[in-house]
Structure formats: structure tokens, C-alpha cells
Amino acid sequence: MSGGESRLQAAARPLSRRHLLVALSSIVLAETARAQSSGTLSAREAHDGLAAGALLVIDIRTPDEWTDTGIPQGAVRLDAESAGFEVRLAGIRLDHPGKRIALIDRSGGLAASIQAKLAGRGWRDLVLVRGGMLGPGGWLSEKLPVVP
């Protein structure tokens, strides 16, 4: 505050771009942390975490499904039905230390199954995208960006 400026006047000043970005980043990170503690993220939270560089989204559907709908922009393709899926997922995890991994599938069922299976093997940092690509609240229903 400057000499004659009240707290109310200081609060009414527009935020600088830097302050606004810091505030928005804090909100996104707090929401992502809250959602991750529950083991799921909304499609919007996954998109925002991916855009912020705090999250890695792995599309675990089949190549035919990728062709049908495209994949989330920025996601990594890794067919859960392919040989060596878990080993390749572990490799991706090692290549991206410090990043959370979110699994996305058609509607959430396969991702939940894989998350539970891997949790039994000590993987505690996997989350899933609620609604997957096609389910209610999923990636496409939220009109989030996809690539072929």
C-alpha cells in the first residue's frame, strides 16, 4: 500500500499478470492435489494438469479406439492390451520423475481396474480420469482438445 491508500483501495487494484498466473497456478495445483488424493481427476482437471506440465495422461485404449475418437492433446498412447504394458508404463514413469500419471480409457472401467491391480503391486501414484473419453463428464463431453 502506498502512503494514503486504504486496504480496500489496495484490494481493488487489478492484479498484475504475474500475480494472476501465480494465483491460477496455485488453484490448479491445489485442485489437482485434492483430486489426486482421491485417486481420480475430472477430465477438466486432467486437461489443466497436463497443460501445466504437472501431469502425464496415458491413453490406455486400443489403436482402433484412438482412430475412432482421437486422443487427448498431449497424452501418450499405450494400449493396455499390448504385451509388456506394465513394463512400458513403468518405463514412462521412470522417464518422468515427479509427474503424476493419469490413466484414461473409454469410460473409466478399465482404468479403474488397472489402477487397482497396480496399487496391489505398490503403485500408489496412479490416478484415473473420471468418465474416460466417452462417459458422462469425460474428455469429449467436456469438449477438451484431441489430436488424431
Short mmCIF file of N, CA and C in Angstrom, two decimals:
data_model
loop_
_atom_site.label_atom_id
_atom_site.label_comp_id
_atom_site.label_asym_id
_atom_site.label_seq_id
_atom_site.Cartn_x
_atom_site.Cartn_y
_atom_site.Cartn_z
N MET A 1 0.84 -1.18 0.00
CA MET A 1 0.00 0.00 0.00
C MET A 1 0.88 1.24 0.00
N SER A 2 0.45 2.20 -0.73
CA SER A 2 1.17 3.47 -0.70
C SER A 2 0.64 4.31 0.44
N GLY A 3 1.30 5.45 0.72
CA GLY A 3 1.01 6.31 1.86
C GLY A 3 -0.46 6.50 2.19
N GLY A 4 -1.27 7.03 1.28
CA GLY A 4 -2.65 7.35 1.60
C GLY A 4 -3.65 6.30 1.13
N GLU A 5 -3.20 5.17 0.67
CA GLU A 5 -4.09 4.15 0.11
C GLU A 5 -4.61 3.23 1.22
N SER A 6 -5.93 3.03 1.24
CA SER A 6 -6.51 2.14 2.25
C SER A 6 -6.37 0.68 1.81
N ARG A 7 -6.61 -0.22 2.72
CA ARG A 7 -6.58 -1.66 2.39
C ARG A 7 -7.62 -1.98 1.33
N LEU A 8 -8.78 -1.37 1.42
CA LEU A 8 -9.84 -1.59 0.45
C LEU A 8 -9.40 -1.13 -0.94
N GLN A 9 -8.77 0.03 -1.01
CA GLN A 9 -8.29 0.52 -2.31
C GLN A 9 -7.21 -0.40 -2.86
N ALA A 10 -6.33 -0.88 -1.99
CA ALA A 10 -5.27 -1.79 -2.43
C ALA A 10 -5.87 -3.09 -2.95
N ALA A 11 -6.90 -3.58 -2.27
CA ALA A 11 -7.54 -4.83 -2.69
C ALA A 11 -8.28 -4.66 -4.02
N ALA A 12 -8.73 -3.45 -4.30
CA ALA A 12 -9.48 -3.20 -5.52
C ALA A 12 -8.59 -3.02 -6.75
N ARG A 13 -7.26 -2.84 -6.54
CA ARG A 13 -6.35 -2.68 -7.68
C ARG A 13 -6.35 -3.95 -8.52
N PRO A 14 -6.27 -3.81 -9.84
CA PRO A 14 -6.21 -5.01 -10.68
C PRO A 14 -4.91 -5.78 -10.40
N LEU A 15 -5.00 -7.11 -10.48
CA LEU A 15 -3.82 -7.95 -10.30
C LEU A 15 -2.92 -7.85 -11.52
N SER A 16 -1.63 -7.87 -11.28
CA SER A 16 -0.70 -7.91 -12.41
C SER A 16 -0.82 -9.28 -13.06
N ARG A 17 -0.37 -9.40 -14.26
CA ARG A 17 -0.43 -10.67 -14.99
C ARG A 17 0.32 -11.76 -14.22
N ARG A 18 1.47 -11.39 -13.67
CA ARG A 18 2.27 -12.36 -12.91
C ARG A 18 1.51 -12.85 -11.69
N HIS A 19 0.90 -11.92 -10.93
CA HIS A 19 0.14 -12.31 -9.75
C HIS A 19 -1.05 -13.18 -10.13
N LEU A 20 -1.69 -12.86 -11.23
CA LEU A 20 -2.82 -13.64 -11.69
C LEU A 20 -2.38 -15.06 -12.06
N LEU A 21 -1.27 -15.18 -12.78
CA LEU A 21 -0.76 -16.51 -13.14
C LEU A 21 -0.37 -17.33 -11.92
N VAL A 22 0.26 -16.69 -10.95
CA VAL A 22 0.63 -17.38 -9.71
C VAL A 22 -0.63 -17.87 -8.99
N ALA A 23 -1.63 -17.01 -8.91
CA ALA A 23 -2.88 -17.38 -8.24
C ALA A 23 -3.57 -18.54 -8.95
N LEU A 24 -3.65 -18.46 -10.27
CA LEU A 24 -4.29 -19.53 -11.04
C LEU A 24 -3.51 -20.84 -10.92
N SER A 25 -2.20 -20.76 -10.99
CA SER A 25 -1.37 -21.96 -10.85
C SER A 25 -1.58 -22.60 -9.48
N SER A 26 -1.66 -21.78 -8.46
CA SER A 26 -1.89 -22.30 -7.11
C SER A 26 -3.22 -23.02 -7.01
N ILE A 27 -4.24 -22.44 -7.62
CA ILE A 27 -5.57 -23.06 -7.61
C ILE A 27 -5.54 -24.39 -8.34
N VAL A 28 -4.93 -24.43 -9.54
CA VAL A 28 -4.86 -25.66 -10.32
C VAL A 28 -4.10 -26.73 -9.55
N LEU A 29 -2.95 -26.37 -8.98
CA LEU A 29 -2.15 -27.35 -8.24
C LEU A 29 -2.89 -27.84 -7.00
N ALA A 30 -3.58 -26.96 -6.29
CA ALA A 30 -4.33 -27.37 -5.11
C ALA A 30 -5.47 -28.30 -5.48
N GLU A 31 -6.18 -27.97 -6.55
CA GLU A 31 -7.28 -28.83 -7.00
C GLU A 31 -6.75 -30.18 -7.48
N THR A 32 -5.64 -30.16 -8.21
CA THR A 32 -5.06 -31.40 -8.70
C THR A 32 -4.63 -32.27 -7.51
N ALA A 33 -4.00 -31.66 -6.51
CA ALA A 33 -3.56 -32.42 -5.33
C ALA A 33 -4.77 -33.00 -4.60
N ARG A 34 -5.83 -32.21 -4.46
CA ARG A 34 -7.03 -32.71 -3.79
C ARG A 34 -7.64 -33.87 -4.55
N ALA A 35 -7.75 -33.72 -5.85
CA ALA A 35 -8.35 -34.78 -6.67
C ALA A 35 -7.47 -36.02 -6.69
N GLN A 36 -6.16 -35.81 -6.75
CA GLN A 36 -5.25 -36.95 -6.81
C GLN A 36 -5.30 -37.76 -5.54
N SER A 37 -5.54 -37.12 -4.41
CA SER A 37 -5.61 -37.86 -3.16
C SER A 37 -6.79 -38.82 -3.18
N SER A 38 -7.80 -38.55 -3.98
CA SER A 38 -8.95 -39.44 -4.09
C SER A 38 -8.74 -40.50 -5.16
N GLY A 39 -7.68 -40.38 -5.96
CA GLY A 39 -7.41 -41.38 -6.99
C GLY A 39 -8.08 -41.11 -8.32
N THR A 40 -8.84 -40.03 -8.41
CA THR A 40 -9.48 -39.69 -9.68
C THR A 40 -9.34 -38.21 -9.97
N LEU A 41 -9.46 -37.89 -11.23
CA LEU A 41 -9.49 -36.50 -11.68
C LEU A 41 -10.65 -36.35 -12.65
N SER A 42 -11.26 -35.19 -12.68
CA SER A 42 -12.22 -34.92 -13.74
C SER A 42 -11.43 -34.73 -15.03
N ALA A 43 -12.10 -34.80 -16.15
CA ALA A 43 -11.43 -34.58 -17.43
C ALA A 43 -10.83 -33.17 -17.47
N ARG A 44 -11.53 -32.20 -16.94
CA ARG A 44 -11.03 -30.82 -16.92
C ARG A 44 -9.78 -30.71 -16.05
N GLU A 45 -9.77 -31.35 -14.87
CA GLU A 45 -8.59 -31.34 -14.00
C GLU A 45 -7.40 -32.00 -14.69
N ALA A 46 -7.67 -33.11 -15.39
CA ALA A 46 -6.60 -33.79 -16.12
C ALA A 46 -6.05 -32.89 -17.22
N HIS A 47 -6.92 -32.24 -17.96
CA HIS A 47 -6.50 -31.33 -19.02
C HIS A 47 -5.64 -30.21 -18.45
N ASP A 48 -6.10 -29.60 -17.36
CA ASP A 48 -5.37 -28.48 -16.75
C ASP A 48 -4.02 -28.93 -16.19
N GLY A 49 -3.98 -30.10 -15.56
CA GLY A 49 -2.72 -30.64 -15.05
C GLY A 49 -1.74 -30.95 -16.16
N LEU A 50 -2.26 -31.46 -17.26
CA LEU A 50 -1.43 -31.75 -18.44
C LEU A 50 -0.88 -30.46 -19.03
N ALA A 51 -1.75 -29.46 -19.15
CA ALA A 51 -1.34 -28.17 -19.71
C ALA A 51 -0.30 -27.48 -18.82
N ALA A 52 -0.41 -27.66 -17.50
CA ALA A 52 0.52 -27.04 -16.56
C ALA A 52 1.84 -27.82 -16.46
N GLY A 53 1.89 -28.99 -17.09
CA GLY A 53 3.11 -29.80 -17.03
C GLY A 53 3.26 -30.59 -15.74
N ALA A 54 2.21 -30.65 -14.92
CA ALA A 54 2.28 -31.35 -13.64
C ALA A 54 1.78 -32.78 -13.73
N LEU A 55 1.22 -33.15 -14.87
CA LEU A 55 0.56 -34.44 -15.01
C LEU A 55 0.88 -35.05 -16.36
N LEU A 56 0.98 -36.36 -16.40
CA LEU A 56 1.14 -37.10 -17.65
C LEU A 56 -0.12 -37.93 -17.84
N VAL A 57 -0.79 -37.78 -18.96
CA VAL A 57 -2.01 -38.54 -19.25
C VAL A 57 -1.64 -39.66 -20.21
N ILE A 58 -1.99 -40.89 -19.83
CA ILE A 58 -1.72 -42.08 -20.65
C ILE A 58 -3.06 -42.61 -21.15
N ASP A 59 -3.24 -42.61 -22.47
CA ASP A 59 -4.45 -43.16 -23.09
C ASP A 59 -4.23 -44.65 -23.27
N ILE A 60 -4.96 -45.46 -22.51
CA ILE A 60 -4.72 -46.91 -22.48
C ILE A 60 -5.70 -47.68 -23.37
N ARG A 61 -6.37 -46.99 -24.26
CA ARG A 61 -7.30 -47.67 -25.17
C ARG A 61 -6.55 -48.35 -26.31
N THR A 62 -7.30 -49.00 -27.18
CA THR A 62 -6.71 -49.71 -28.32
C THR A 62 -6.49 -48.75 -29.49
N PRO A 63 -5.63 -49.13 -30.43
CA PRO A 63 -5.43 -48.31 -31.63
C PRO A 63 -6.72 -48.00 -32.38
N ASP A 64 -7.65 -48.95 -32.44
CA ASP A 64 -8.93 -48.69 -33.11
C ASP A 64 -9.71 -47.58 -32.40
N GLU A 65 -9.67 -47.58 -31.08
CA GLU A 65 -10.37 -46.54 -30.33
C GLU A 65 -9.69 -45.19 -30.52
N TRP A 66 -8.37 -45.18 -30.59
CA TRP A 66 -7.67 -43.92 -30.85
C TRP A 66 -8.09 -43.35 -32.20
N THR A 67 -8.22 -44.24 -33.19
CA THR A 67 -8.62 -43.81 -34.53
C THR A 67 -10.05 -43.26 -34.52
N ASP A 68 -10.94 -43.92 -33.76
CA ASP A 68 -12.34 -43.50 -33.72
C ASP A 68 -12.53 -42.10 -33.14
N THR A 69 -11.81 -41.77 -32.08
CA THR A 69 -12.09 -40.51 -31.37
C THR A 69 -10.92 -39.55 -31.30
N GLY A 70 -9.73 -40.00 -31.66
CA GLY A 70 -8.52 -39.23 -31.40
C GLY A 70 -8.10 -39.46 -29.95
N ILE A 71 -6.99 -38.84 -29.56
CA ILE A 71 -6.53 -38.96 -28.18
C ILE A 71 -6.45 -37.57 -27.56
N PRO A 72 -6.48 -37.51 -26.24
CA PRO A 72 -6.35 -36.19 -25.60
C PRO A 72 -5.06 -35.51 -26.04
N GLN A 73 -5.17 -34.25 -26.38
CA GLN A 73 -3.98 -33.48 -26.80
C GLN A 73 -2.94 -33.52 -25.70
N GLY A 74 -1.73 -33.99 -26.04
CA GLY A 74 -0.63 -34.08 -25.08
C GLY A 74 -0.51 -35.43 -24.40
N ALA A 75 -1.48 -36.32 -24.61
CA ALA A 75 -1.45 -37.64 -23.97
C ALA A 75 -0.49 -38.57 -24.68
N VAL A 76 -0.11 -39.62 -23.98
CA VAL A 76 0.75 -40.68 -24.51
C VAL A 76 -0.12 -41.89 -24.79
N ARG A 77 0.06 -42.50 -25.95
CA ARG A 77 -0.68 -43.72 -26.29
C ARG A 77 0.05 -44.94 -25.71
N LEU A 78 -0.70 -45.80 -25.02
CA LEU A 78 -0.14 -47.05 -24.51
C LEU A 78 -1.28 -48.04 -24.35
N ASP A 79 -1.43 -48.90 -25.34
CA ASP A 79 -2.51 -49.89 -25.40
C ASP A 79 -2.38 -50.85 -24.22
N ALA A 80 -3.38 -50.86 -23.33
CA ALA A 80 -3.36 -51.72 -22.15
C ALA A 80 -3.42 -53.20 -22.52
N GLU A 81 -3.88 -53.51 -23.72
CA GLU A 81 -3.98 -54.91 -24.14
C GLU A 81 -2.70 -55.41 -24.81
N SER A 82 -1.72 -54.54 -24.99
CA SER A 82 -0.48 -54.94 -25.66
C SER A 82 0.46 -55.67 -24.70
N ALA A 83 1.30 -56.50 -25.28
CA ALA A 83 2.30 -57.23 -24.48
C ALA A 83 3.25 -56.22 -23.84
N GLY A 84 3.61 -56.46 -22.61
CA GLY A 84 4.57 -55.60 -21.93
C GLY A 84 4.00 -54.28 -21.47
N PHE A 85 2.69 -54.17 -21.37
CA PHE A 85 2.06 -52.91 -20.97
C PHE A 85 2.63 -52.38 -19.67
N GLU A 86 2.65 -53.21 -18.64
CA GLU A 86 3.10 -52.74 -17.32
C GLU A 86 4.57 -52.32 -17.33
N VAL A 87 5.40 -53.07 -18.07
CA VAL A 87 6.82 -52.72 -18.15
C VAL A 87 6.99 -51.38 -18.86
N ARG A 88 6.25 -51.17 -19.95
CA ARG A 88 6.35 -49.90 -20.67
C ARG A 88 5.81 -48.75 -19.83
N LEU A 89 4.74 -49.00 -19.06
CA LEU A 89 4.21 -47.97 -18.17
C LEU A 89 5.25 -47.62 -17.10
N ALA A 90 5.92 -48.62 -16.57
CA ALA A 90 6.98 -48.37 -15.58
C ALA A 90 8.11 -47.54 -16.20
N GLY A 91 8.43 -47.81 -17.46
CA GLY A 91 9.46 -47.03 -18.15
C GLY A 91 9.06 -45.58 -18.31
N ILE A 92 7.81 -45.36 -18.67
CA ILE A 92 7.30 -43.99 -18.81
C ILE A 92 7.38 -43.27 -17.46
N ARG A 93 7.01 -43.99 -16.42
CA ARG A 93 7.06 -43.43 -15.07
C ARG A 93 8.48 -43.01 -14.70
N LEU A 94 9.45 -43.86 -15.02
CA LEU A 94 10.86 -43.54 -14.72
C LEU A 94 11.37 -42.37 -15.56
N ASP A 95 10.86 -42.26 -16.79
CA ASP A 95 11.28 -41.17 -17.67
C ASP A 95 10.71 -39.81 -17.26
N HIS A 96 9.70 -39.81 -16.39
CA HIS A 96 9.03 -38.57 -15.98
C HIS A 96 8.95 -38.50 -14.45
N PRO A 97 10.09 -38.46 -13.79
CA PRO A 97 10.07 -38.43 -12.33
C PRO A 97 9.36 -37.17 -11.82
N GLY A 98 8.60 -37.35 -10.76
CA GLY A 98 7.92 -36.21 -10.15
C GLY A 98 6.58 -35.88 -10.78
N LYS A 99 6.25 -36.50 -11.90
CA LYS A 99 4.95 -36.23 -12.53
C LYS A 99 3.97 -37.33 -12.14
N ARG A 100 2.77 -36.91 -11.82
CA ARG A 100 1.69 -37.87 -11.58
C ARG A 100 1.27 -38.44 -12.92
N ILE A 101 0.72 -39.63 -12.91
CA ILE A 101 0.24 -40.27 -14.12
C ILE A 101 -1.26 -40.50 -13.98
N ALA A 102 -1.99 -40.05 -15.00
CA ALA A 102 -3.44 -40.26 -15.06
C ALA A 102 -3.73 -41.20 -16.21
N LEU A 103 -4.51 -42.23 -15.95
CA LEU A 103 -4.92 -43.16 -16.99
C LEU A 103 -6.29 -42.76 -17.51
N ILE A 104 -6.42 -42.79 -18.84
CA ILE A 104 -7.72 -42.51 -19.45
C ILE A 104 -8.05 -43.65 -20.40
N ASP A 105 -9.30 -44.09 -20.36
CA ASP A 105 -9.77 -45.15 -21.24
C ASP A 105 -11.08 -44.72 -21.88
N ARG A 106 -11.89 -45.67 -22.29
CA ARG A 106 -13.15 -45.35 -22.96
C ARG A 106 -14.12 -44.65 -22.00
N SER A 107 -14.39 -45.29 -20.83
CA SER A 107 -15.38 -44.70 -19.91
C SER A 107 -14.99 -44.77 -18.44
N GLY A 108 -13.83 -45.30 -18.12
CA GLY A 108 -13.36 -45.32 -16.75
C GLY A 108 -13.17 -46.70 -16.13
N GLY A 109 -13.85 -47.70 -16.66
CA GLY A 109 -13.80 -49.04 -16.06
C GLY A 109 -12.44 -49.71 -16.15
N LEU A 110 -11.85 -49.72 -17.32
CA LEU A 110 -10.55 -50.37 -17.50
C LEU A 110 -9.47 -49.65 -16.70
N ALA A 111 -9.49 -48.33 -16.71
CA ALA A 111 -8.50 -47.55 -15.95
C ALA A 111 -8.62 -47.86 -14.46
N ALA A 112 -9.84 -47.98 -13.95
CA ALA A 112 -10.04 -48.29 -12.53
C ALA A 112 -9.51 -49.67 -12.21
N SER A 113 -9.75 -50.62 -13.10
CA SER A 113 -9.26 -51.99 -12.91
C SER A 113 -7.73 -52.03 -12.88
N ILE A 114 -7.10 -51.35 -13.81
CA ILE A 114 -5.63 -51.31 -13.88
C ILE A 114 -5.07 -50.57 -12.67
N GLN A 115 -5.71 -49.48 -12.28
CA GLN A 115 -5.27 -48.72 -11.11
C GLN A 115 -5.29 -49.62 -9.87
N ALA A 116 -6.36 -50.38 -9.68
CA ALA A 116 -6.48 -51.26 -8.51
C ALA A 116 -5.44 -52.38 -8.57
N LYS A 117 -5.27 -52.96 -9.74
CA LYS A 117 -4.28 -54.04 -9.91
C LYS A 117 -2.87 -53.55 -9.59
N LEU A 118 -2.51 -52.40 -10.13
CA LEU A 118 -1.16 -51.87 -9.91
C LEU A 118 -0.98 -51.36 -8.48
N ALA A 119 -2.05 -50.87 -7.86
CA ALA A 119 -1.96 -50.45 -6.46
C ALA A 119 -1.59 -51.64 -5.59
N GLY A 120 -2.09 -52.82 -5.94
CA GLY A 120 -1.73 -54.04 -5.22
C GLY A 120 -0.27 -54.41 -5.39
N ARG A 121 0.37 -53.84 -6.37
CA ARG A 121 1.80 -54.08 -6.62
C ARG A 121 2.66 -52.90 -6.17
N GLY A 122 2.06 -51.99 -5.42
CA GLY A 122 2.84 -50.89 -4.86
C GLY A 122 2.75 -49.56 -5.58
N TRP A 123 2.02 -49.50 -6.69
CA TRP A 123 1.86 -48.23 -7.41
C TRP A 123 0.82 -47.40 -6.67
N ARG A 124 1.25 -46.35 -6.02
CA ARG A 124 0.32 -45.52 -5.25
C ARG A 124 0.05 -44.17 -5.93
N ASP A 125 0.71 -43.90 -7.02
CA ASP A 125 0.63 -42.56 -7.61
C ASP A 125 -0.18 -42.50 -8.90
N LEU A 126 -0.90 -43.56 -9.24
CA LEU A 126 -1.73 -43.52 -10.45
C LEU A 126 -3.11 -42.97 -10.11
N VAL A 127 -3.62 -42.13 -11.00
CA VAL A 127 -4.99 -41.64 -10.88
C VAL A 127 -5.70 -41.97 -12.18
N LEU A 128 -7.00 -41.89 -12.16
CA LEU A 128 -7.74 -42.14 -13.40
C LEU A 128 -8.63 -40.95 -13.71
N VAL A 129 -8.95 -40.81 -14.98
CA VAL A 129 -9.80 -39.72 -15.44
C VAL A 129 -11.25 -40.20 -15.42
N ARG A 130 -12.05 -39.60 -14.54
CA ARG A 130 -13.46 -39.98 -14.43
C ARG A 130 -14.17 -39.75 -15.76
N GLY A 131 -14.92 -40.74 -16.17
CA GLY A 131 -15.68 -40.63 -17.41
C GLY A 131 -14.88 -41.00 -18.64
N GLY A 132 -13.57 -41.18 -18.49
CA GLY A 132 -12.74 -41.56 -19.63
C GLY A 132 -12.90 -40.60 -20.80
N MET A 133 -12.88 -41.15 -21.99
CA MET A 133 -13.06 -40.33 -23.20
C MET A 133 -14.54 -40.11 -23.52
N LEU A 134 -15.36 -41.16 -23.33
CA LEU A 134 -16.73 -41.12 -23.84
C LEU A 134 -17.82 -41.08 -22.79
N GLY A 135 -17.49 -41.30 -21.54
CA GLY A 135 -18.50 -41.35 -20.49
C GLY A 135 -18.99 -39.97 -20.10
N PRO A 136 -20.02 -39.94 -19.24
CA PRO A 136 -20.52 -38.66 -18.73
C PRO A 136 -19.41 -37.90 -18.01
N GLY A 137 -19.23 -36.63 -18.36
CA GLY A 137 -18.17 -35.82 -17.77
C GLY A 137 -16.79 -36.15 -18.32
N GLY A 138 -16.74 -37.02 -19.33
CA GLY A 138 -15.47 -37.43 -19.91
C GLY A 138 -14.88 -36.37 -20.83
N TRP A 139 -13.74 -36.70 -21.40
CA TRP A 139 -12.95 -35.78 -22.21
C TRP A 139 -13.76 -35.16 -23.35
N LEU A 140 -14.45 -36.01 -24.10
CA LEU A 140 -15.19 -35.49 -25.26
C LEU A 140 -16.44 -34.72 -24.84
N SER A 141 -17.11 -35.16 -23.78
CA SER A 141 -18.30 -34.42 -23.37
C SER A 141 -17.93 -33.05 -22.80
N GLU A 142 -16.70 -32.90 -22.31
CA GLU A 142 -16.22 -31.61 -21.84
C GLU A 142 -15.64 -30.77 -22.97
N LYS A 143 -15.64 -31.34 -24.18
CA LYS A 143 -15.15 -30.65 -25.38
C LYS A 143 -13.69 -30.22 -25.24
N LEU A 144 -12.89 -31.12 -24.66
CA LEU A 144 -11.46 -30.85 -24.50
C LEU A 144 -10.72 -31.26 -25.76
N PRO A 145 -9.56 -30.69 -26.02
CA PRO A 145 -8.89 -30.91 -27.31
C PRO A 145 -8.35 -32.34 -27.48
N VAL A 146 -8.50 -32.82 -28.71
CA VAL A 146 -7.96 -34.13 -29.11
C VAL A 146 -7.13 -33.97 -30.37
N VAL A 147 -6.25 -34.94 -30.58
CA VAL A 147 -5.46 -34.99 -31.80
C VAL A 147 -5.68 -36.37 -32.43
N PRO A 148 -5.51 -36.47 -33.75
CA PRO A 148 -5.71 -37.77 -34.40
C PRO A 148 -4.74 -38.83 -33.96
#
